[in-house]
Amino acid sequence: MKRKRIFRRAAVLLMTTAMFASGSIAGAAEEPQQTEESFAEAEENSAEELHQTEEEDREVRLKDAVSKELGCYVGAAVTGQEINNRRVWEIITTHFNAVTLGNELKPDALFNYSNAVCPGTEEAELNGETITVPKINFYKAENMLDKILQWNKKNPEDALKVRGHVLVWHSQTPEWLFHEDYDKQKPYVDKETMNKRLEWYIRTVLTHFTGGDSEYKDLFYGWDVVNEAVSDSTGTYRTDSENPNEPLSNDTHGNNSSWWHVYQSNEFILNAFVYANKYAPADLELYYNDYNECSGQKTAGILELLRAVKATDGARIDAMGMQGHYNMDSPNYSEIDMAIRMYAQVVGNVQMTELDMKASEDYDGSPESKEKEFEAQAKRYGAIYWALKSADKEEGVNVTALTFWGTADHLSWLQSRSDVGGGNTTGLPECPLLFDEHYEKKPAFYAFVGNED
Ligand code: GLA
């Protein structure tokens, strides 16, 4: 088969640069397994074969190609609005075998986006005690899951699985959840009280969607238990503000976690994995998920967290979720390669959970710059995919999901991102995904369907 030539030269280079001095993964953790030259070669090979592949593979489905290579879930994030877009749904049901709900299973959505005030309380039983809890509303997620269930019933061979996202996160979680009487004007609760709320919340969500009586119980393959609990800058946990008089959200180092503020330790993270393990069915995988996951200091912090969870009695963690919100020039390939192997060393399974690509600085959305950007992007996606595949071939490293954060470029969160501060959008055009604004496959799509070796 012609396509088998792809990346063969790079694979030879890979073998010559492999650094298994002791034959164990431990050696791999200190040094990348691949050189930047071998990735450059992978990029070039990807470009060489791209056009030929585009012609040959008009009908190839992404999920078939990637499953053949990695044997893993091939997913895309989809929001409540997007799932009713006929073109998006067509892409999802054709090319993917899994989805992540973009927002609808996050705490703020389950509390009905009632962020300013608690949407009402009721009594619940927890470990023999009656506690007061806020009302949860599942309908936004259920609307989406019902559509998926219906599809699965009619199309069992193309059934979709769902990744639960996310139980514990400093963001998209109403502030009142951390305060006395669920009133954000009142003081923060103590950690004993918060622990009860944490256990109740995890039990309620997991039981509702994955419990024996739930109609959704066979839909989920795993759940992000904790998201983004590591600081970008300190090499350890995301904490609370250094200045107690400042609102947490103003902390310039991103140390803005109300979870940390209540616990003053990583205990909420460890407990979350204990409670998730307690209430999840044994076959529901449990994950930690984070961004900037390939940058040195942050990788160190994440590894510390993963080890702490692994060492906790009653906790279970099945994979590390590397979000994969990347730029065209960062992280570099050796950093990605090394991060995959280091995480695998602690938890075995690694997943790419929110992959997308910010455009180059000189990209302006014009037809000329689009052509150039699309080609360059396809090369980069090709090399990242190659990194995943080559890591997956090593003993002790399993890549178990590859998920993109969206489907078509114009719907991506990056189009309205507010990462320049002050809530302003950058206004820059972006083209981060595998399908363009006309829902057509981009060169980046072919970086994943043509790369058999
Ligand atoms: C984070 C979260 C996702 C989503 C993306 C961008 O990484 O984990 O839920 O919000 O950012 O939209």
XYZ file of C-alpha atoms and ligand atoms in Angstrom:
465
model
C 0.000 0.000 0.000
C 1.405 3.355 -1.060
C 0.550 5.107 2.159
C 2.720 2.724 4.122
C 5.747 4.660 3.001
C 4.672 7.585 5.100
C 6.970 8.253 8.027
C 9.077 5.177 7.315
C 12.235 7.223 7.099
C 11.326 8.976 10.290
C 10.718 5.624 11.930
C 14.232 4.494 11.020
C 15.607 7.673 12.530
C 13.489 7.052 15.571
C 15.098 3.673 16.087
C 18.566 5.115 15.815
C 17.784 7.866 18.283
C 15.913 5.763 20.811
C 17.451 6.133 24.210
C 16.440 3.044 26.081
C 19.797 2.672 27.756
C 18.411 0.410 30.435
C 15.515 -0.887 28.368
C 13.121 0.688 30.817
C 10.766 3.635 30.556
C 12.565 5.208 33.505
C 15.384 6.310 31.200
C 12.839 7.858 28.875
C 11.555 10.206 31.504
C 14.734 12.219 31.642
C 15.324 12.646 27.916
C 13.007 12.824 24.932
C 12.956 9.638 22.911
C 12.917 11.509 19.622
C 15.183 14.257 18.324
C 13.789 17.449 16.837
C 15.408 16.306 13.536
C 13.315 13.167 13.487
C 10.195 15.270 13.968
C 11.273 17.638 11.203
C 11.553 14.586 8.995
C 8.086 13.481 10.047
C 6.730 16.917 9.123
C 8.342 16.748 5.696
C 7.076 13.256 5.006
C 3.633 14.366 6.007
C 3.713 17.253 3.515
C 5.131 15.086 0.718
C 2.311 12.627 0.848
C -0.459 15.017 1.742
C -1.831 15.851 -1.687
C -1.582 12.310 -2.878
C -3.467 11.211 0.226
C -6.160 13.823 -0.278
C -6.912 12.309 -3.667
C -6.795 8.718 -2.482
C -8.708 9.037 0.735
C -11.828 11.024 -0.046
C -13.929 8.436 1.696
C -11.707 7.551 4.629
C -13.231 8.181 8.020
C -11.031 9.676 10.707
C -12.136 7.189 13.349
C -11.283 4.199 11.156
C -7.834 5.506 10.307
C -6.934 6.528 13.858
C -8.438 3.442 15.494
C -6.341 1.311 13.201
C -3.183 3.093 14.312
C -3.836 3.800 17.965
C -6.820 1.597 18.803
C -8.230 4.416 20.885
C -11.279 6.655 21.179
C -11.365 9.362 18.526
C -13.368 12.241 19.908
C -14.516 15.809 19.434
C -15.980 18.324 21.830
C -19.493 19.457 20.977
C -21.716 22.023 22.669
C -25.482 21.962 23.144
C -25.869 24.364 20.245
C -23.460 22.608 17.909
C -25.048 19.205 18.332
C -28.171 20.577 16.602
C -26.148 21.900 13.687
C -26.779 19.347 10.931
C -23.315 19.701 9.420
C -21.562 19.303 12.769
C -23.651 16.266 13.617
C -22.807 14.743 10.255
C -19.089 15.235 10.911
C -19.362 13.794 14.399
C -21.306 10.717 13.432
C -19.092 10.051 10.403
C -15.632 10.727 11.733
C -15.715 10.271 15.492
C -16.606 7.498 17.912
C -16.673 9.653 21.043
C -17.663 13.131 22.168
C -16.998 15.421 25.099
C -19.839 17.772 25.989
C -18.256 21.214 25.669
C -19.932 22.752 28.696
C -23.028 20.897 29.777
C -21.504 18.594 32.408
C -19.498 21.312 34.113
C -20.628 22.409 37.583
C -21.983 25.792 36.460
C -24.171 24.118 33.808
C -25.482 21.538 36.288
C -26.388 24.391 38.622
C -28.267 25.888 35.690
C -25.783 28.742 35.221
C -27.122 30.290 38.372
C -23.733 31.741 39.191
C -24.737 34.797 41.189
C -27.093 33.037 43.580
C -27.730 29.435 44.487
C -30.740 28.111 42.539
C -32.423 26.742 45.688
C -31.587 23.985 48.160
C -32.962 20.656 49.329
C -32.059 17.976 51.865
C -29.915 14.972 51.027
C -28.671 11.985 52.972
C -24.929 11.445 53.125
C -23.274 8.708 55.186
C -26.206 8.635 57.627
C -26.376 12.414 57.999
C -28.855 14.878 56.500
C -27.188 17.764 54.711
C -28.480 20.752 52.783
C -27.458 20.737 49.133
C -28.038 22.969 46.122
C -30.492 21.847 43.442
C -28.979 20.241 40.378
C -30.526 20.416 36.956
C -29.448 17.797 34.441
C -31.560 18.756 31.456
C -28.944 20.546 29.338
C -26.684 17.509 29.370
C -29.607 15.113 29.051
C -30.888 16.819 25.891
C -27.571 16.079 24.257
C -27.202 12.584 25.679
C -30.729 11.665 24.525
C -29.827 12.577 20.978
C -26.682 10.443 21.214
C -28.625 7.512 22.715
C -31.117 7.664 19.887
C -28.356 7.707 17.313
C -26.646 4.749 19.000
C -29.846 2.732 19.000
C -30.311 3.173 15.275
C -26.619 2.961 14.376
C -24.997 0.453 16.707
C -21.992 0.050 14.439
C -21.263 3.752 14.598
C -22.211 4.254 18.231
C -20.741 7.243 20.070
C -19.263 7.094 23.558
C -19.036 10.084 25.904
C -16.243 11.476 28.046
C -17.585 13.077 31.230
C -16.121 16.549 31.748
C -15.631 17.706 34.563
C -16.323 17.211 38.286
C -13.804 19.397 40.154
C -12.469 22.600 38.598
C -11.617 26.086 39.894
C -13.339 27.549 36.823
C -16.964 27.325 35.635
C -17.971 26.499 39.201
C -20.229 28.957 41.066
C -18.465 30.771 43.881
C -21.431 30.316 46.263
C -20.684 26.562 46.391
C -17.743 27.357 48.709
C -19.601 29.628 51.128
C -21.817 29.240 54.170
C -25.488 28.763 53.286
C -24.471 28.776 49.601
C -24.310 32.547 49.810
C -21.165 34.098 48.376
C -21.520 37.151 50.626
C -21.014 34.901 53.664
C -17.682 33.407 54.828
C -16.093 30.369 53.224
C -17.096 27.049 54.783
C -14.564 24.860 56.585
C -13.059 21.879 54.837
C -15.185 19.321 56.716
C -18.309 20.959 55.320
C -16.745 21.249 51.874
C -15.812 17.582 51.933
C -19.449 16.654 52.420
C -20.448 18.893 49.530
C -17.706 17.363 47.405
C -18.730 13.795 48.144
C -22.415 14.579 47.623
C -21.731 16.341 44.301
C -19.586 13.548 42.887
C -22.046 10.892 44.073
C -25.008 12.739 42.592
C -23.488 13.350 39.166
C -21.892 9.928 38.755
C -24.930 8.033 40.035
C -27.265 9.996 37.810
C -25.308 9.290 34.636
C -23.514 6.013 35.303
C -25.446 4.297 38.113
C -27.128 0.922 37.578
C -30.565 2.537 37.055
C -29.409 5.285 34.731
C -30.511 5.160 31.116
C -27.125 6.695 30.261
C -25.073 4.103 32.095
C -23.488 2.499 29.031
C -22.684 5.774 27.350
C -19.663 6.988 29.284
C -16.147 5.590 28.952
C -14.501 7.855 31.493
C -14.722 11.086 33.471
C -12.400 13.997 34.158
C -12.433 13.991 37.947
C -10.176 17.019 38.415
C -9.275 19.675 35.834
C -6.393 22.184 35.882
C -5.373 21.989 39.548
C -1.709 22.760 38.871
C -0.218 26.255 38.615
C 1.354 27.402 35.340
C 4.227 29.117 37.045
C 5.163 27.546 40.362
C 5.813 23.868 39.569
C 3.228 22.788 42.094
C -0.478 23.124 42.847
C -2.726 26.000 41.802
C -3.370 27.692 45.137
C -5.416 30.707 46.223
C -4.441 34.334 45.878
C -1.244 35.522 47.506
C -3.095 38.619 48.614
C -6.000 37.680 50.898
C -7.703 41.039 50.273
C -7.829 40.552 46.518
C -10.625 38.584 44.882
C -9.250 35.203 43.765
C -10.062 35.963 40.155
C -7.621 38.911 40.149
C -4.542 36.878 41.007
C -2.081 37.423 38.200
C -0.343 34.076 38.673
C -3.546 32.147 38.141
C -3.593 31.119 41.779
C -7.309 31.511 41.857
C -8.735 28.315 43.247
C -11.571 28.498 45.760
C -11.071 24.770 46.259
C -7.555 25.457 47.491
C -8.758 28.454 49.487
C -11.035 26.227 51.566
C -8.654 23.272 51.994
C -5.243 24.988 51.960
C -3.878 21.684 50.659
C -4.275 19.132 47.879
C -6.748 17.160 49.985
C -9.736 18.085 47.798
C -7.959 16.547 44.802
C -7.134 13.315 46.590
C -10.630 13.109 48.064
C -12.212 13.734 44.672
C -10.464 10.649 43.281
C -11.485 8.639 46.351
C -15.152 9.666 46.013
C -15.146 9.164 42.255
C -13.784 5.659 42.762
C -16.375 5.023 45.463
C -19.353 5.957 43.276
C -18.219 5.178 39.715
C -18.733 1.760 38.180
C -15.450 -0.158 37.983
C -15.292 0.164 34.203
C -15.683 3.954 34.157
C -12.189 5.394 33.792
C -11.141 8.313 35.983
C -8.828 11.057 34.776
C -6.808 14.118 35.687
C -6.814 16.710 32.875
C -4.663 19.830 32.339
C -3.282 22.349 29.816
C 0.298 23.639 29.281
C 1.026 20.053 30.139
C 4.264 19.913 28.185
C 6.042 22.868 29.764
C 8.742 21.826 32.215
C 7.620 23.324 35.517
C 4.013 22.503 34.953
C 4.810 18.931 33.947
C 6.677 18.582 37.243
C 3.642 19.865 39.165
C 1.290 17.530 37.335
C 3.565 14.564 37.993
C 3.546 15.455 41.688
C -0.256 15.485 41.639
C -0.497 12.167 39.784
C 1.891 10.494 42.210
C -0.045 11.855 45.188
C -3.313 10.469 43.805
C -1.702 7.096 43.071
C -0.428 6.946 46.652
C -3.832 7.663 48.195
C -5.784 4.780 49.697
C -9.121 4.319 47.990
C -8.287 6.624 45.084
C -8.190 5.479 41.474
C -6.784 7.241 38.410
C -6.706 5.571 35.008
C -5.116 8.129 32.714
C -3.570 11.552 32.350
C -5.503 13.866 30.039
C -3.156 16.129 28.074
C -5.417 18.900 26.835
C -3.218 19.744 23.841
C -4.168 23.390 23.291
C -1.065 24.070 21.226
C 0.493 26.824 19.118
C 2.225 26.404 15.782
C 5.625 26.666 17.425
C 5.080 25.514 20.956
C 5.414 23.154 22.664
C 8.195 21.630 20.632
C 7.963 17.993 19.667
C 10.547 16.721 22.152
C 8.573 18.352 24.949
C 5.395 16.619 23.822
C 7.207 13.319 23.440
C 8.815 13.590 26.858
C 5.594 14.627 28.606
C 3.688 11.644 27.194
C 6.340 9.252 28.450
C 6.682 10.859 31.865
C 2.943 10.762 32.506
C 2.790 7.189 31.273
C 5.501 6.306 33.729
C 3.152 7.229 36.579
C -0.299 6.314 35.250
C 0.336 4.122 32.184
C -2.429 5.573 30.013
C -2.254 8.964 28.377
C -4.919 10.768 26.382
C -4.943 13.851 24.176
C -8.208 15.426 25.291
C -8.691 18.915 23.810
C -6.336 19.103 20.844
C -6.418 22.276 18.746
C -3.905 24.694 17.231
C -3.643 28.466 17.535
C -2.678 30.056 14.231
C 0.749 31.557 13.488
C 1.179 35.232 14.298
C 1.197 36.286 10.653
C -2.003 34.431 9.823
C -4.624 36.974 8.793
C -7.387 34.799 7.388
C -6.813 35.921 3.772
C -6.931 33.204 1.081
C -3.134 33.362 0.577
C -2.263 33.162 4.240
C -4.893 30.470 4.673
C -3.271 28.205 2.134
C 0.125 28.616 3.743
C -1.229 28.182 7.261
C -3.257 25.106 6.399
C -0.218 23.388 4.885
C 2.004 24.247 7.840
C -0.678 23.208 10.272
C -1.119 19.844 8.572
C 2.605 19.215 8.935
C 2.501 20.077 12.606
C -0.548 17.937 13.286
C 1.157 15.124 11.361
C 4.246 15.298 13.545
C 2.204 15.447 16.755
C 0.264 12.415 15.621
C 3.525 10.678 14.868
C 4.718 11.483 18.405
C 1.572 9.882 19.826
C 1.939 6.816 17.653
C 5.598 6.276 18.367
C 5.102 6.721 22.115
C 2.166 4.318 22.024
C 4.410 1.645 20.556
C 6.671 1.686 23.618
C 6.012 -0.750 26.405
C 4.211 0.889 29.299
C 2.845 3.774 27.222
C -0.760 3.583 26.033
C -2.484 6.380 24.190
C -6.151 5.642 24.869
C -7.984 8.670 23.424
C -7.408 11.401 20.864
C -9.980 14.173 21.196
C -10.157 17.495 19.352
C -11.701 20.546 20.996
C -14.350 21.037 18.352
C -15.029 20.199 14.719
C -15.219 23.196 12.351
C -12.847 26.169 12.594
C -15.436 28.932 12.818
C -17.082 27.306 15.846
C -13.892 26.977 17.886
C -13.619 28.639 21.307
C -10.428 30.283 20.016
C -12.459 32.558 17.754
C -13.675 34.403 20.813
C -10.901 33.709 23.235
C -10.172 36.187 25.981
C -6.601 35.287 26.779
C -5.264 38.813 26.489
C -6.841 39.788 29.782
C -9.607 42.162 30.680
C -12.169 39.947 29.001
C -11.372 41.388 25.548
C -11.086 39.061 22.634
C -7.974 39.253 20.508
C -10.040 39.621 17.370
C -7.450 37.488 15.551
C -8.681 34.940 13.037
C -8.064 31.323 13.975
C -8.208 28.003 12.123
C -7.485 25.445 14.840
C -9.366 22.302 13.786
C -9.653 19.618 11.083
C -12.667 21.061 9.212
C -12.951 24.564 7.752
C -15.776 27.087 8.018
C -17.600 25.286 5.195
C -17.375 22.041 7.162
C -14.906 20.707 4.567
C -11.906 18.570 5.461
C -8.697 20.589 5.726
C -5.168 19.394 4.984
C -4.883 18.833 8.757
C -7.555 16.132 8.476
C -5.358 14.224 6.047
C -2.454 14.345 8.453
C -4.433 11.771 10.461
C -5.825 9.567 7.744
C -2.716 9.127 5.618
C -0.167 8.249 8.204
C -0.040 4.500 8.260
C 3.405 2.990 8.574
C -10.295 24.134 29.106
C -11.377 23.217 29.603
C -12.400 22.932 28.570
C -12.699 24.146 27.719
C -11.424 24.588 27.070
C -11.582 25.734 26.097
O -9.164 23.592 28.738
O -10.927 22.005 30.143
O -13.561 22.512 29.220
O -13.259 25.145 28.493
O -10.581 25.010 28.081
O -12.834 26.047 25.758
